mmCIF file with all atom_site columns, C-alpha atoms in Angstrom:
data_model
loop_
_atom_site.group_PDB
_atom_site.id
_atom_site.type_symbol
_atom_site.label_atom_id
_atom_site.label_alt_id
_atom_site.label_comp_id
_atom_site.label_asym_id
_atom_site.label_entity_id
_atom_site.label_seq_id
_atom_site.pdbx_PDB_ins_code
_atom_site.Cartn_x
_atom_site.Cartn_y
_atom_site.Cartn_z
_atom_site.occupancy
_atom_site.B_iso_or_equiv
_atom_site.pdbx_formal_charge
_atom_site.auth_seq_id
_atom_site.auth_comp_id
_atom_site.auth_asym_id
_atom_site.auth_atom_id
_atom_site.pdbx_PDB_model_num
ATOM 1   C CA . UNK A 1 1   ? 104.056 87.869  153.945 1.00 40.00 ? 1   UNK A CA 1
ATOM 2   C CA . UNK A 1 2   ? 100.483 87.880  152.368 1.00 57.00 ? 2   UNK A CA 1
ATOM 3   C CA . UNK A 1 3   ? 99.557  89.654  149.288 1.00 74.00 ? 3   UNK A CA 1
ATOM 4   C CA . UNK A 1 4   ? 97.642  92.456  149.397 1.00 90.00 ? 4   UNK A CA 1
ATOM 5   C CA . UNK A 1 5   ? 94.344  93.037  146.808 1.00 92.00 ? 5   UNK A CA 1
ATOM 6   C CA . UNK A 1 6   ? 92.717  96.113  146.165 1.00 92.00 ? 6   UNK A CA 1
ATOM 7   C CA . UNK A 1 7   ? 89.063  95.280  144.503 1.00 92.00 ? 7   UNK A CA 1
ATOM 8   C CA . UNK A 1 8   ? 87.250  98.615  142.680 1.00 93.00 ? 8   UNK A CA 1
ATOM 9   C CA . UNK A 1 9   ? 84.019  97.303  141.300 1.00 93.00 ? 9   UNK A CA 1
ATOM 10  C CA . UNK A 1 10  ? 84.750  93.814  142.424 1.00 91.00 ? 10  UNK A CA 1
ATOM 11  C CA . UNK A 1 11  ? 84.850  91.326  144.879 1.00 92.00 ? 11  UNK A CA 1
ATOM 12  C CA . UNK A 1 12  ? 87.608  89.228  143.935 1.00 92.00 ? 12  UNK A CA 1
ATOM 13  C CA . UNK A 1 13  ? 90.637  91.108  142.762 1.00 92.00 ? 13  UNK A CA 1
ATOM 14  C CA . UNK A 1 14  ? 93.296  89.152  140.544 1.00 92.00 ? 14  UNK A CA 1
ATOM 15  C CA . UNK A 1 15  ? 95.936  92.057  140.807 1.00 91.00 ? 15  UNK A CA 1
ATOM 16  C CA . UNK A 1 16  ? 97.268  94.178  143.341 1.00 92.00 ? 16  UNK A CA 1
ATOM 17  C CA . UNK A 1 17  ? 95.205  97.041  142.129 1.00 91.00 ? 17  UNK A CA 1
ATOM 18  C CA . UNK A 1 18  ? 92.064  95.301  140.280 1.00 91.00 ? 18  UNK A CA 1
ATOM 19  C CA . UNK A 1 19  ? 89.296  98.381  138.520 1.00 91.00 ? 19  UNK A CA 1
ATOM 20  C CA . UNK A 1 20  ? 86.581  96.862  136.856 1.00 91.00 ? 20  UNK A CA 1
ATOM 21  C CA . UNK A 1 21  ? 84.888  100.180 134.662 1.00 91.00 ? 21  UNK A CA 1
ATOM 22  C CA . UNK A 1 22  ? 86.642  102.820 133.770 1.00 91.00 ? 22  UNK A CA 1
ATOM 23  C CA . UNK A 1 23  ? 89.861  104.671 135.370 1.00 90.00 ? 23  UNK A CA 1
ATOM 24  C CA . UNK A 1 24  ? 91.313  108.157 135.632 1.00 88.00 ? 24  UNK A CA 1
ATOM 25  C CA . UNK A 1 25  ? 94.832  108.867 136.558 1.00 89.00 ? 25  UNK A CA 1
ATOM 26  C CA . UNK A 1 26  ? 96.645  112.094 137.400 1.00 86.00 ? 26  UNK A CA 1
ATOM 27  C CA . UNK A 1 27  ? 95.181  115.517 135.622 1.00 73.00 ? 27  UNK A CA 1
ATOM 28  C CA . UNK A 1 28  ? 97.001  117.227 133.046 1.00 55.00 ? 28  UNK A CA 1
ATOM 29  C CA . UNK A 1 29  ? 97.994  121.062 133.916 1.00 64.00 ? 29  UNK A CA 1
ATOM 30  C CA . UNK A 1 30  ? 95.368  123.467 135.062 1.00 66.00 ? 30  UNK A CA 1
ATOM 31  C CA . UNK A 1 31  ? 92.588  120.901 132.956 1.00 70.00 ? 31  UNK A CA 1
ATOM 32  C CA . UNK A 1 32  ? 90.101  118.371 134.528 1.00 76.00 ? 32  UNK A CA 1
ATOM 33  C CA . UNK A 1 33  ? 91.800  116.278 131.623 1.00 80.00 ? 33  UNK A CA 1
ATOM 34  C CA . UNK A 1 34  ? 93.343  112.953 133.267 1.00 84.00 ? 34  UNK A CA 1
ATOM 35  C CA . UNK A 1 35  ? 96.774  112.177 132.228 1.00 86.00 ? 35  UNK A CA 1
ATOM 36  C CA . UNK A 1 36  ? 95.975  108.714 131.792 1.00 88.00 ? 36  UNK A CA 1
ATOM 37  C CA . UNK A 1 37  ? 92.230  107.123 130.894 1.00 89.00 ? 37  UNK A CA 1
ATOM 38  C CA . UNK A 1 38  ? 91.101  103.631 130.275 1.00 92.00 ? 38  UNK A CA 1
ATOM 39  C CA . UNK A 1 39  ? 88.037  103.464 128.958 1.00 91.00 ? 39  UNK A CA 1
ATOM 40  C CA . UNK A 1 40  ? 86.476  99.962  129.750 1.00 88.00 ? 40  UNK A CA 1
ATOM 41  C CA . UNK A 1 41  ? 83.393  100.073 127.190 1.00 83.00 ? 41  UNK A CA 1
ATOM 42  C CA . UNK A 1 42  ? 84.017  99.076  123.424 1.00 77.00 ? 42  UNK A CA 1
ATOM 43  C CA . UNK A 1 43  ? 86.939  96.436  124.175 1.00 79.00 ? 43  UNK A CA 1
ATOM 44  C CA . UNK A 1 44  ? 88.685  98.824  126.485 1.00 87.00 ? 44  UNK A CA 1
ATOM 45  C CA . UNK A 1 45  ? 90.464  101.819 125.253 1.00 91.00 ? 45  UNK A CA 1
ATOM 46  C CA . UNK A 1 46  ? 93.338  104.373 126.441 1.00 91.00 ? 46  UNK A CA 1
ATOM 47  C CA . UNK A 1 47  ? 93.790  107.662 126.284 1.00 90.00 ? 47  UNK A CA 1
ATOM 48  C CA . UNK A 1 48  ? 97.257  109.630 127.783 1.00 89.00 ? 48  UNK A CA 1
ATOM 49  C CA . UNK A 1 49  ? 96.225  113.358 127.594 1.00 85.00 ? 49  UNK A CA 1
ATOM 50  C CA . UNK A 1 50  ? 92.569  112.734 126.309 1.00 86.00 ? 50  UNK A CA 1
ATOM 51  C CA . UNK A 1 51  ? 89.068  111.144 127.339 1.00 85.00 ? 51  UNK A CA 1
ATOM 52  C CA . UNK A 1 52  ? 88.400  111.375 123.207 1.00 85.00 ? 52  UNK A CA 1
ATOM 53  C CA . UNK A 1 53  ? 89.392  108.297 122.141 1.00 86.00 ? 53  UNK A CA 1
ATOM 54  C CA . UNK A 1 54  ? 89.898  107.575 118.638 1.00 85.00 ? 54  UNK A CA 1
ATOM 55  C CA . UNK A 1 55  ? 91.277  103.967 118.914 1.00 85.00 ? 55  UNK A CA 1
ATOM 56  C CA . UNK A 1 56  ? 92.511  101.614 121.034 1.00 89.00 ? 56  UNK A CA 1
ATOM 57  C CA . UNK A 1 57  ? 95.365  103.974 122.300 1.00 89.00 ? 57  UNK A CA 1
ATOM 58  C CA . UNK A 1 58  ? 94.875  107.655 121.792 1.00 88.00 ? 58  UNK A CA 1
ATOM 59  C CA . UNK A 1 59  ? 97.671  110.235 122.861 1.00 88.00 ? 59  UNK A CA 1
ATOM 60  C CA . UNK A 1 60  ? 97.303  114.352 122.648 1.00 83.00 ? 60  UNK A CA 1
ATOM 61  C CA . UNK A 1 61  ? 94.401  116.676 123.921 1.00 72.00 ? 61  UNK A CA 1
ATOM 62  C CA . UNK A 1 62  ? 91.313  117.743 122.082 1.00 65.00 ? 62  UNK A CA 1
ATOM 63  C CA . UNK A 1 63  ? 93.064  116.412 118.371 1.00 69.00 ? 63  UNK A CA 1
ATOM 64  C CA . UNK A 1 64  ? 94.918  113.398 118.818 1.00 73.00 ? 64  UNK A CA 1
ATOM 65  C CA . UNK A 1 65  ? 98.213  113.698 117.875 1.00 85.00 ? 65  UNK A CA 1
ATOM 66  C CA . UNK A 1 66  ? 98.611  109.623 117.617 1.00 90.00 ? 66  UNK A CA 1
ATOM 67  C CA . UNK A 1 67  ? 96.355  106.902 117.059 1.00 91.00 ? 67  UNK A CA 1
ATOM 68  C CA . UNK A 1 68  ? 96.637  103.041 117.415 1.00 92.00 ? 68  UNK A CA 1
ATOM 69  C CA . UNK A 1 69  ? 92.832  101.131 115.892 1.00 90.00 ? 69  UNK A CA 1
ATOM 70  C CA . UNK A 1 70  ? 91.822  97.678  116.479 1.00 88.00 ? 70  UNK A CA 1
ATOM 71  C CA . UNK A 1 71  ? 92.559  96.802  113.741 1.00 90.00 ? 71  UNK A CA 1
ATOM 72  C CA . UNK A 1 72  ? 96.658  97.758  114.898 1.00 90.00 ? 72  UNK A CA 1
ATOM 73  C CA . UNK A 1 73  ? 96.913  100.965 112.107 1.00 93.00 ? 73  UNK A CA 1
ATOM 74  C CA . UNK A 1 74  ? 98.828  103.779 112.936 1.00 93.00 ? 74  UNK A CA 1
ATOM 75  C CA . UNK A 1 75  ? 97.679  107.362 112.721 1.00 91.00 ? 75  UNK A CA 1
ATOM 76  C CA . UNK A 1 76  ? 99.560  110.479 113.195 1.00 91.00 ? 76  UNK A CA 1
ATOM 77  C CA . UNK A 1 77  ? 97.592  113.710 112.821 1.00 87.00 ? 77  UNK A CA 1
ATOM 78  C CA . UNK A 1 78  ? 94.895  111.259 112.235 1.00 87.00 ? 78  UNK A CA 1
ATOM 79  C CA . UNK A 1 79  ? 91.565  109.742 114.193 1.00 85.00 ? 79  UNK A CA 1
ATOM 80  C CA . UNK A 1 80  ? 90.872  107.076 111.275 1.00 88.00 ? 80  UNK A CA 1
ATOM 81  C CA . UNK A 1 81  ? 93.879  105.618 109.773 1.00 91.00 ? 81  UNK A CA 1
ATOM 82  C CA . UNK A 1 82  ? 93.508  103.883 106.107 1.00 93.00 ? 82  UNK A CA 1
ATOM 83  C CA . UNK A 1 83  ? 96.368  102.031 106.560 1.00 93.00 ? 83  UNK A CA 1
ATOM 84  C CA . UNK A 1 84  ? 98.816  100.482 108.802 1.00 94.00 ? 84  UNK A CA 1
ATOM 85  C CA . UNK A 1 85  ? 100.789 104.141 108.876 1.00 93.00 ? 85  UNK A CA 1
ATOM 86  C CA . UNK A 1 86  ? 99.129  107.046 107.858 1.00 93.00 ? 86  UNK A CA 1
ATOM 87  C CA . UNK A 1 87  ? 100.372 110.160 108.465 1.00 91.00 ? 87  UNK A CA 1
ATOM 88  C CA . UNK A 1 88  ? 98.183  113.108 107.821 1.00 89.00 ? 88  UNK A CA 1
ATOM 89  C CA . UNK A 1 89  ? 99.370  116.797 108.024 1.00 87.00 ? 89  UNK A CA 1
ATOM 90  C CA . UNK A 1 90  ? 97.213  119.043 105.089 1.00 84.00 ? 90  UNK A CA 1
ATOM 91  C CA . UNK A 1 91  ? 100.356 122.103 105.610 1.00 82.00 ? 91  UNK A CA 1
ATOM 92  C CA . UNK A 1 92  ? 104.021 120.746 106.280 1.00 85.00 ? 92  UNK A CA 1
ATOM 93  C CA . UNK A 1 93  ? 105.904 117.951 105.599 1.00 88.00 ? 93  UNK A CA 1
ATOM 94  C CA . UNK A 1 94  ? 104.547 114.246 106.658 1.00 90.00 ? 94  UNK A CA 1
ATOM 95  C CA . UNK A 1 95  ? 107.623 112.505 106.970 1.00 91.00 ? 95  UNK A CA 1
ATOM 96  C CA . UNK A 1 96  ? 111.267 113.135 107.428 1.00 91.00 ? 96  UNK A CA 1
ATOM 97  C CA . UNK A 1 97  ? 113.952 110.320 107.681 1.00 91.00 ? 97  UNK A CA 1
ATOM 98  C CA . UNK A 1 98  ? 116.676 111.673 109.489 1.00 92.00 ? 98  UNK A CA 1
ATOM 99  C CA . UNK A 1 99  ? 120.782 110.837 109.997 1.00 89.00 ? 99  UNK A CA 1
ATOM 100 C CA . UNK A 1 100 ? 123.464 111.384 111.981 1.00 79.00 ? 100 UNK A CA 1
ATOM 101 C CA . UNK A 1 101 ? 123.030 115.207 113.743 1.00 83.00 ? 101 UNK A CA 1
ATOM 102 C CA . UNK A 1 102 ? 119.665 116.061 112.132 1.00 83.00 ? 102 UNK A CA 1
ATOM 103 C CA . UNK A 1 103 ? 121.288 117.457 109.731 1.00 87.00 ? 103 UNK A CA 1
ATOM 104 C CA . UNK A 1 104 ? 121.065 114.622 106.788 1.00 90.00 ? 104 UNK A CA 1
ATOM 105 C CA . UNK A 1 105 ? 117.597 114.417 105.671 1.00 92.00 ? 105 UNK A CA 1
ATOM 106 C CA . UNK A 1 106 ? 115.168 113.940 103.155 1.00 92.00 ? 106 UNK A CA 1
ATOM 107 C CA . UNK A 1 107 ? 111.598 114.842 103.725 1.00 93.00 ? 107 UNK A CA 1
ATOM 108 C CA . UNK A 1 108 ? 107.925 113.721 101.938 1.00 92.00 ? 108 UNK A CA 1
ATOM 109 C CA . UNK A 1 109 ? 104.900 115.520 101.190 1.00 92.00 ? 109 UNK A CA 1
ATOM 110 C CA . UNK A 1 110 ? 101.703 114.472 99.346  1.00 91.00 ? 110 UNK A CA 1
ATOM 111 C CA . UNK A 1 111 ? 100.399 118.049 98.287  1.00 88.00 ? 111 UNK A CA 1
ATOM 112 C CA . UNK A 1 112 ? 96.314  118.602 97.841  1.00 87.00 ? 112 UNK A CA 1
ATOM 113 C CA . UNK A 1 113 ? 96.392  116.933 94.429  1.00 87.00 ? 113 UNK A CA 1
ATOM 114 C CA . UNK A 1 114 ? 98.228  114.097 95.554  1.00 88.00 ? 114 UNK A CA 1
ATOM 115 C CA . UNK A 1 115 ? 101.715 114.624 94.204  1.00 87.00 ? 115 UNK A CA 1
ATOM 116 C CA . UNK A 1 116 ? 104.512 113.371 95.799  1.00 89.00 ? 116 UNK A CA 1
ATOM 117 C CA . UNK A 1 117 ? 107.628 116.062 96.799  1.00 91.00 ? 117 UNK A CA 1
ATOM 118 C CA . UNK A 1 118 ? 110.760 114.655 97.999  1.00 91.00 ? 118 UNK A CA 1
ATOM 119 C CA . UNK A 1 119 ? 113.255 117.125 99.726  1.00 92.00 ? 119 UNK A CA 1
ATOM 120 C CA . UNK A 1 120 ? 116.898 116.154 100.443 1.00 92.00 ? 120 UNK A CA 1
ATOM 121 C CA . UNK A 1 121 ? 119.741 117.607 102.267 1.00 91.00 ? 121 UNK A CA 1
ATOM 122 C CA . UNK A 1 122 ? 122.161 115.965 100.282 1.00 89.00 ? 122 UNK A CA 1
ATOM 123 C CA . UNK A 1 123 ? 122.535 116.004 96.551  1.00 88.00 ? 123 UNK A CA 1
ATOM 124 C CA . UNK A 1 124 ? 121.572 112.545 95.043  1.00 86.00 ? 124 UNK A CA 1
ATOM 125 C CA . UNK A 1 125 ? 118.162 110.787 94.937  1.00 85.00 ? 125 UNK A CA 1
ATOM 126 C CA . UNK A 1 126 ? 119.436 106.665 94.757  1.00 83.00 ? 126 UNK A CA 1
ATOM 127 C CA . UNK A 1 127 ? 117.261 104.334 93.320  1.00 80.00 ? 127 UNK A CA 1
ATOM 128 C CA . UNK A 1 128 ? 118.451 101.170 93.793  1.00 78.00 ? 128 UNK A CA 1
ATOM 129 C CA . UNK A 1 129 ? 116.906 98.958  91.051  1.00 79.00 ? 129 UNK A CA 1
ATOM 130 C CA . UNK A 1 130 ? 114.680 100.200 88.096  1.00 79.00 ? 130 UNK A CA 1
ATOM 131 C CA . UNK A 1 131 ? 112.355 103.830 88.491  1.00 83.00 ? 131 UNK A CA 1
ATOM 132 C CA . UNK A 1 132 ? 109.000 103.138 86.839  1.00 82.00 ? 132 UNK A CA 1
ATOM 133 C CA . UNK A 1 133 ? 107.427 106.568 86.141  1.00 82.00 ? 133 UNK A CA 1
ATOM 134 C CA . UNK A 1 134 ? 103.610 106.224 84.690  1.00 81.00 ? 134 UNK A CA 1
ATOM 135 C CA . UNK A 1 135 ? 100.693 107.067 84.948  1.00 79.00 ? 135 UNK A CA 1
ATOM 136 C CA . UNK A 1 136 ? 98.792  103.966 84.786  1.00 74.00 ? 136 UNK A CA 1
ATOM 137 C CA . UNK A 1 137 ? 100.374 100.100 84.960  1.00 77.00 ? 137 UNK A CA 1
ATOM 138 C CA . UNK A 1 138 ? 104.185 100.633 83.270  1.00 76.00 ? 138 UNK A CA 1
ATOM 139 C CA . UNK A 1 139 ? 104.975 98.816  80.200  1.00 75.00 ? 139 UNK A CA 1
ATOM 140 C CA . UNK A 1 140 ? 106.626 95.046  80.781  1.00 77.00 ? 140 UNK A CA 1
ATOM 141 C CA . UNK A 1 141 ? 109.900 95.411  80.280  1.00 75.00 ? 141 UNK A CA 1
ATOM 142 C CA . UNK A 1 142 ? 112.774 92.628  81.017  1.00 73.00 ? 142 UNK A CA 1
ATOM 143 C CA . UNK A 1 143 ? 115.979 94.523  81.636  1.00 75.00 ? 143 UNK A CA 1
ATOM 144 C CA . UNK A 1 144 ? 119.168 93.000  83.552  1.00 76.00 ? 144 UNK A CA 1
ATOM 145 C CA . UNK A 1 145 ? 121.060 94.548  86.098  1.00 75.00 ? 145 UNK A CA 1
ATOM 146 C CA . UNK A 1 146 ? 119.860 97.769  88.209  1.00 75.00 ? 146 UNK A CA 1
ATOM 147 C CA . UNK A 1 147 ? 119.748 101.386 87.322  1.00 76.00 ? 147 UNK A CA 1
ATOM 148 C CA . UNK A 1 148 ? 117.084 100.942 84.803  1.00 80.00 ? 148 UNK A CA 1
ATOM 149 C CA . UNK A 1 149 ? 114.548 103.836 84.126  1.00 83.00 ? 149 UNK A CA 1
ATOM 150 C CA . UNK A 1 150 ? 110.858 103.304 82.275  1.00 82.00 ? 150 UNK A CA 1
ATOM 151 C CA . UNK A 1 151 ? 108.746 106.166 81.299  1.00 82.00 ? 151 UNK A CA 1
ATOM 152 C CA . UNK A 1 152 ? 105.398 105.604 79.778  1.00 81.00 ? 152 UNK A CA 1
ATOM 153 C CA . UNK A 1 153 ? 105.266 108.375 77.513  1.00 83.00 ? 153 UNK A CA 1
ATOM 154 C CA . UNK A 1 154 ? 107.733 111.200 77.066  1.00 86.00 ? 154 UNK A CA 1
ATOM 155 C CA . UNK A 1 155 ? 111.330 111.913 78.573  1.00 87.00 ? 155 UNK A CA 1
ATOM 156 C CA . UNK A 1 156 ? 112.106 115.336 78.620  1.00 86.00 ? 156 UNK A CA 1
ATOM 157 C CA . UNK A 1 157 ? 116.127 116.051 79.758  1.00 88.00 ? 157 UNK A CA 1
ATOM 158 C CA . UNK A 1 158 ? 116.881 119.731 80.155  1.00 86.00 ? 158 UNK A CA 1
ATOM 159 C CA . UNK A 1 159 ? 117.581 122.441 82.061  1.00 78.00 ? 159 UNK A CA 1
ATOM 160 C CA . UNK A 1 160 ? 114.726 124.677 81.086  1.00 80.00 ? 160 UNK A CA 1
ATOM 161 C CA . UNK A 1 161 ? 111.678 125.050 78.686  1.00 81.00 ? 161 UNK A CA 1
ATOM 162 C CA . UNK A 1 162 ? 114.047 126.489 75.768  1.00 84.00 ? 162 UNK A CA 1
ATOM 163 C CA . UNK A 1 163 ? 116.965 124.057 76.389  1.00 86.00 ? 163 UNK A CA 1
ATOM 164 C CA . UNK A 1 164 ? 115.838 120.141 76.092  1.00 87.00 ? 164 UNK A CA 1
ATOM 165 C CA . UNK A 1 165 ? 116.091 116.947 74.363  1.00 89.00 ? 165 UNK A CA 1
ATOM 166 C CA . UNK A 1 166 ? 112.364 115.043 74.555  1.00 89.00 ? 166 UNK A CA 1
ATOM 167 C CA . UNK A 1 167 ? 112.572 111.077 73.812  1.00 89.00 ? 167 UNK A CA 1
ATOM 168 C CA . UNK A 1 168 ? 109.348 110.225 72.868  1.00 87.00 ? 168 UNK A CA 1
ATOM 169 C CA . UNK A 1 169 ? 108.831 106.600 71.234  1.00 82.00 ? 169 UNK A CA 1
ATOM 170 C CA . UNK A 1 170 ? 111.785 105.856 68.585  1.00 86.00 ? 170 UNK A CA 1
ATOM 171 C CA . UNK A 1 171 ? 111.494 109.813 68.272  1.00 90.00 ? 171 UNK A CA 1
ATOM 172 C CA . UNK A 1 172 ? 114.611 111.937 69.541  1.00 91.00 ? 172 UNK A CA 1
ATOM 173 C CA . UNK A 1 173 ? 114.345 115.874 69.042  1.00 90.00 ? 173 UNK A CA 1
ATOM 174 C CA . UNK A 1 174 ? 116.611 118.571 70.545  1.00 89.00 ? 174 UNK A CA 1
ATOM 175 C CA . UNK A 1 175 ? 115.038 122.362 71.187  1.00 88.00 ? 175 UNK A CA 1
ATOM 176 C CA . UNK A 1 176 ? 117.443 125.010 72.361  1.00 85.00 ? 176 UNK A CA 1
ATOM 177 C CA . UNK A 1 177 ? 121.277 126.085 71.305  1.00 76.00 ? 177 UNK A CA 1
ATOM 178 C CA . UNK A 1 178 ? 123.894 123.798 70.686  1.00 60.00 ? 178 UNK A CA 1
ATOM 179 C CA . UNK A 1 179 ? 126.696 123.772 73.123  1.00 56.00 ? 179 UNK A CA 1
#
């Protein structure tokens, strides 16, 4: 048997179905939209769901939904990653880890000034090694073995503002009642 070419655009076909330019596959429901689009202009791009491309792989409609650039980051919610994942989502959580039954999580989300919320289903937070928390570079320390926590300035323990103990330098102070 003799292999059979198929040439779009060219004269001598290297695969069984050879397009030189751009290609259109398939339209998504009730849209002119192509399910699947290769763009052959700027390095050659693909879009499943779209003819916006974003990257070098774009997936979703009008707002792509995920993002691969040349330069191979990652964006989700995103048409310019900054970095190899970046997940972008200005309302709701941007990343859940998940176990077992969906039920054992624990969920991040960078709020609009940039702090960092960390939701679990379960009842510890684990660090394994030492927690730096400051605002700038941390103090060098040198401790041995893990569990270790730094804080740059002030430690406040407590349950409330009128129940504490703040640790502030070689300073240890206690506001509330007794128990």
């Amino acid at each position: 048997s003799t292999a059979t070419t198929i040439g779009v655009s060219t004269t001598t076909p290297r695969y069984t179905l050879d397009v030189w330019g751009d290609l259109a596959v398939g339209t998504s429901t009730g849209s002119l939209v192509p399910a699947f689009y290769v763009d052959s202009g700027d390095g050659g791009r693909i879009g499943i769901g779209t003819t916006t491309l974003a990257g070098l792989l774009t997936v979703g409609t009008t707002t792509p939904s995920l993002v691969v650039a040349p330069n191979g980051y990652v964006g989700i919610g995103t048409t310019g990653p900054k970095k190899r994942m970046d997940v972008y989502d200005s309302g709701d959580v941007q990343l859940r880890l998940t176990q077992t039954d969906n039920s054992q999580y624990a969920e991040f989300q960078v709020g609009g000034t940039g702090d960092l919320t960390i939701t679990l289903s379960g009842d510890e937070l684990i660090i394994d090694d030492t927690l730096e928390v400051c605002a700038g570079t941390c103090p060098a320390f040198s401790f041995t073995g893990n569990g270790n926590l730094i804080v740059e300035d002030e430690l406040y323990v407590g349950g409330d503002t009128s129940n504490y103990v703040k640790i502030s330098g070689t300073e240890i102070t206690y506001t509330g009642t007794a128990k």
